[in-house]
Amino acid sequence: MVMDINEIREYLPHRYPFLLVDRVTQLTEGESIVAFKNVSINEPFFNGHFPHHPIMPGVLVIEALAQACGILGFKTVNKLPADGYVYYLVGSDNVRFKRPVMPGDQLRLEANVIKGKRGIWKFACKATVGDELACEAEIICAERKVA
């Protein structure tokens, strides 16, 4: 295992219920990341989306991918939220949802750097469940000093 939840919490400022990365199994700085989100029926969004047919909202799948991108960005530039930095999700292009994500699924989050320049990063991302593509997107994140 490359990063457990304790190390992930050092690299992401998010906390429950908005921390959407549980584990990182592969990370090559400046190149790529593979992370996982274990989807449980106990997720608070399932109470309303949808009570009789629970599906993880697509925007949260994109958010989980963006959080994986944030970890990769932080690791690549050797910065931390504790240093006063955040990665904002500033754009998504070519987003496609191919399969619903449901309780019990393990969401594999993959991101590959397309380019990075002056704190703006573009990633090619995909989320899969088993061998099935759930979502693909190009995600743009911006590093910002906030403190």
mmCIF file of C-alpha atoms in Angstrom:
data_model
loop_
_atom_site.group_PDB
_atom_site.id
_atom_site.type_symbol
_atom_site.label_atom_id
_atom_site.label_comp_id
_atom_site.label_asym_id
_atom_site.label_seq_id
_atom_site.Cartn_x
_atom_site.Cartn_y
_atom_site.Cartn_z
ATOM 1 C CA MET A 1 0.000 0.000 0.000
ATOM 2 C CA VAL A 2 1.375 3.405 -0.967
ATOM 3 C CA MET A 3 -0.830 5.610 1.244
ATOM 4 C CA ASP A 4 -3.224 4.658 4.023
ATOM 5 C CA ILE A 5 -6.028 6.882 5.278
ATOM 6 C CA ASN A 6 -3.786 8.611 7.826
ATOM 7 C CA GLU A 7 -1.343 9.784 5.154
ATOM 8 C CA ILE A 8 -4.196 10.679 2.781
ATOM 9 C CA ARG A 9 -5.558 12.998 5.499
ATOM 10 C CA GLU A 10 -2.204 14.817 5.477
ATOM 11 C CA TYR A 11 -2.519 15.490 1.739
ATOM 12 C CA LEU A 12 -6.240 16.318 1.530
ATOM 13 C CA PRO A 13 -7.965 18.971 3.650
ATOM 14 C CA HIS A 14 -11.341 17.171 3.278
ATOM 15 C CA ARG A 15 -12.977 15.371 6.189
ATOM 16 C CA TYR A 16 -16.091 13.240 6.677
ATOM 17 C CA PRO A 17 -18.469 13.223 4.921
ATOM 18 C CA PHE A 18 -16.500 14.750 2.064
ATOM 19 C CA LEU A 19 -13.253 12.773 2.137
ATOM 20 C CA LEU A 20 -13.781 10.446 -0.813
ATOM 21 C CA VAL A 21 -10.425 8.643 -1.103
ATOM 22 C CA ASP A 22 -9.830 5.667 1.198
ATOM 23 C CA ARG A 23 -6.535 4.289 -0.098
ATOM 24 C CA VAL A 24 -3.804 4.961 -2.652
ATOM 25 C CA THR A 25 -2.127 1.874 -4.109
ATOM 26 C CA GLN A 26 0.050 3.425 -6.825
ATOM 27 C CA LEU A 27 1.577 6.852 -7.209
ATOM 28 C CA THR A 28 4.278 8.076 -9.557
ATOM 29 C CA GLU A 29 4.996 11.733 -8.846
ATOM 30 C CA GLY A 30 4.335 13.939 -11.856
ATOM 31 C CA GLU A 31 2.688 11.078 -13.737
ATOM 32 C CA SER A 32 -0.142 9.020 -12.270
ATOM 33 C CA ILE A 33 -2.136 7.783 -9.285
ATOM 34 C CA VAL A 34 -4.430 4.847 -8.541
ATOM 35 C CA ALA A 35 -6.711 5.260 -5.535
ATOM 36 C CA PHE A 36 -9.855 3.642 -4.164
ATOM 37 C CA LYS A 37 -13.158 4.712 -2.636
ATOM 38 C CA ASN A 38 -15.154 2.016 -0.866
ATOM 39 C CA VAL A 39 -18.817 2.884 -1.347
ATOM 40 C CA SER A 40 -21.011 2.032 1.645
ATOM 41 C CA ILE A 41 -24.763 2.228 2.134
ATOM 42 C CA ASN A 42 -23.898 4.378 5.175
ATOM 43 C CA GLU A 43 -22.847 7.286 2.916
ATOM 44 C CA PRO A 44 -25.084 10.255 3.845
ATOM 45 C CA PHE A 45 -26.025 11.051 0.227
ATOM 46 C CA PHE A 46 -27.796 7.698 -0.205
ATOM 47 C CA ASN A 47 -30.624 8.900 2.095
ATOM 48 C CA GLY A 48 -31.855 11.152 -0.684
ATOM 49 C CA HIS A 49 -30.200 9.830 -3.895
ATOM 50 C CA PHE A 50 -32.333 7.713 -4.187
ATOM 51 C CA PRO A 51 -33.972 6.072 -1.142
ATOM 52 C CA HIS A 52 -35.346 3.066 -3.070
ATOM 53 C CA HIS A 53 -32.535 2.824 -5.649
ATOM 54 C CA PRO A 54 -29.320 4.213 -4.103
ATOM 55 C CA ILE A 55 -26.826 5.627 -6.623
ATOM 56 C CA MET A 56 -23.701 7.668 -5.862
ATOM 57 C CA PRO A 57 -24.234 11.124 -7.395
ATOM 58 C CA GLY A 58 -22.116 11.667 -10.501
ATOM 59 C CA VAL A 59 -20.760 14.933 -9.150
ATOM 60 C CA LEU A 60 -19.327 13.003 -6.192
ATOM 61 C CA VAL A 61 -17.641 10.520 -8.534
ATOM 62 C CA ILE A 62 -16.022 13.546 -10.215
ATOM 63 C CA GLU A 63 -15.122 14.936 -6.770
ATOM 64 C CA ALA A 64 -13.483 11.627 -5.798
ATOM 65 C CA LEU A 65 -11.429 11.752 -9.004
ATOM 66 C CA ALA A 66 -10.493 15.385 -8.296
ATOM 67 C CA GLN A 67 -9.373 14.454 -4.774
ATOM 68 C CA ALA A 68 -7.099 11.752 -6.222
ATOM 69 C CA CYS A 69 -5.725 14.409 -8.594
ATOM 70 C CA GLY A 70 -5.130 16.697 -5.608
ATOM 71 C CA ILE A 71 -3.080 14.040 -3.835
ATOM 72 C CA LEU A 72 -0.982 13.527 -6.970
ATOM 73 C CA GLY A 73 -0.490 17.274 -7.322
ATOM 74 C CA PHE A 74 0.522 17.758 -3.686
ATOM 75 C CA LYS A 75 2.934 14.817 -3.778
ATOM 76 C CA THR A 76 4.458 16.039 -7.055
ATOM 77 C CA VAL A 77 5.230 19.568 -5.799
ATOM 78 C CA ASN A 78 6.029 18.435 -2.235
ATOM 79 C CA LYS A 79 3.460 20.673 -0.522
ATOM 80 C CA LEU A 80 0.737 20.018 2.037
ATOM 81 C CA PRO A 81 -2.544 21.634 3.077
ATOM 82 C CA ALA A 82 -0.814 22.271 6.438
ATOM 83 C CA ASP A 83 1.535 24.612 4.535
ATOM 84 C CA GLY A 84 -1.505 26.687 3.504
ATOM 85 C CA TYR A 85 -2.146 25.185 0.065
ATOM 86 C CA VAL A 86 -5.255 23.706 -1.527
ATOM 87 C CA TYR A 87 -6.068 22.229 -4.901
ATOM 88 C CA TYR A 88 -9.315 23.581 -6.313
ATOM 89 C CA LEU A 89 -11.346 21.714 -8.896
ATOM 90 C CA VAL A 90 -11.580 24.407 -11.579
ATOM 91 C CA GLY A 91 -12.854 22.481 -14.577
ATOM 92 C CA SER A 92 -13.952 19.213 -16.094
ATOM 93 C CA ASP A 93 -14.164 18.373 -19.768
ATOM 94 C CA ASN A 94 -15.456 15.419 -21.755
ATOM 95 C CA VAL A 95 -17.249 13.958 -18.725
ATOM 96 C CA ARG A 96 -19.108 10.738 -19.443
ATOM 97 C CA PHE A 97 -20.920 8.439 -17.029
ATOM 98 C CA LYS A 98 -21.124 4.842 -18.210
ATOM 99 C CA ARG A 99 -22.331 2.890 -15.185
ATOM 100 C CA PRO A 100 -24.052 3.778 -11.908
ATOM 101 C CA VAL A 101 -22.022 3.453 -8.699
ATOM 102 C CA MET A 102 -23.960 1.721 -5.934
ATOM 103 C CA PRO A 103 -23.486 0.658 -2.324
ATOM 104 C CA GLY A 104 -20.991 -2.184 -2.059
ATOM 105 C CA ASP A 105 -18.980 -1.044 -5.073
ATOM 106 C CA GLN A 106 -15.282 -0.335 -4.840
ATOM 107 C CA LEU A 107 -14.508 2.655 -7.021
ATOM 108 C CA ARG A 108 -11.038 2.584 -8.587
ATOM 109 C CA LEU A 109 -9.875 6.131 -9.280
ATOM 110 C CA GLU A 110 -7.143 6.633 -11.875
ATOM 111 C CA ALA A 111 -5.571 9.905 -12.968
ATOM 112 C CA ASN A 112 -2.731 10.595 -15.381
ATOM 113 C CA VAL A 113 -1.101 14.000 -15.761
ATOM 114 C CA ILE A 114 -1.728 15.521 -19.187
ATOM 115 C CA LYS A 115 0.124 18.727 -18.344
ATOM 116 C CA GLY A 116 1.038 21.004 -15.480
ATOM 117 C CA LYS A 117 2.077 24.633 -15.706
ATOM 118 C CA ARG A 118 2.262 27.386 -13.057
ATOM 119 C CA GLY A 119 0.071 25.551 -10.565
ATOM 120 C CA ILE A 120 -2.605 24.515 -13.091
ATOM 121 C CA TRP A 121 -2.846 20.787 -13.722
ATOM 122 C CA LYS A 122 -4.858 18.840 -16.288
ATOM 123 C CA PHE A 123 -5.488 15.133 -15.746
ATOM 124 C CA ALA A 124 -6.985 12.293 -17.784
ATOM 125 C CA CYS A 125 -9.185 10.412 -15.312
ATOM 126 C CA LYS A 126 -11.327 7.341 -15.133
ATOM 127 C CA ALA A 127 -13.313 5.629 -12.416
ATOM 128 C CA THR A 128 -14.036 1.931 -12.703
ATOM 129 C CA VAL A 129 -15.915 -0.705 -10.742
ATOM 130 C CA GLY A 130 -14.303 -4.048 -11.396
ATOM 131 C CA ASP A 131 -13.680 -4.151 -15.128
ATOM 132 C CA GLU A 132 -16.506 -1.730 -15.906
ATOM 133 C CA LEU A 133 -15.954 1.942 -16.704
ATOM 134 C CA ALA A 134 -18.154 4.094 -14.456
ATOM 135 C CA CYS A 135 -16.907 7.554 -15.444
ATOM 136 C CA GLU A 136 -14.240 9.227 -17.533
ATOM 137 C CA ALA A 137 -13.255 12.882 -17.596
ATOM 138 C CA GLU A 138 -10.495 15.396 -18.035
ATOM 139 C CA ILE A 139 -10.133 17.275 -14.757
ATOM 140 C CA ILE A 140 -8.398 20.606 -14.222
ATOM 141 C CA CYS A 141 -7.121 21.573 -10.759
ATOM 142 C CA ALA A 142 -5.417 24.736 -9.575
ATOM 143 C CA GLU A 143 -2.975 24.973 -6.689
ATOM 144 C CA ARG A 144 -3.584 28.020 -4.499
ATOM 145 C CA LYS A 145 -2.032 29.449 -1.338
ATOM 146 C CA VAL A 146 -4.855 30.188 1.117
ATOM 147 C CA ALA A 147 -3.281 30.953 4.494
#
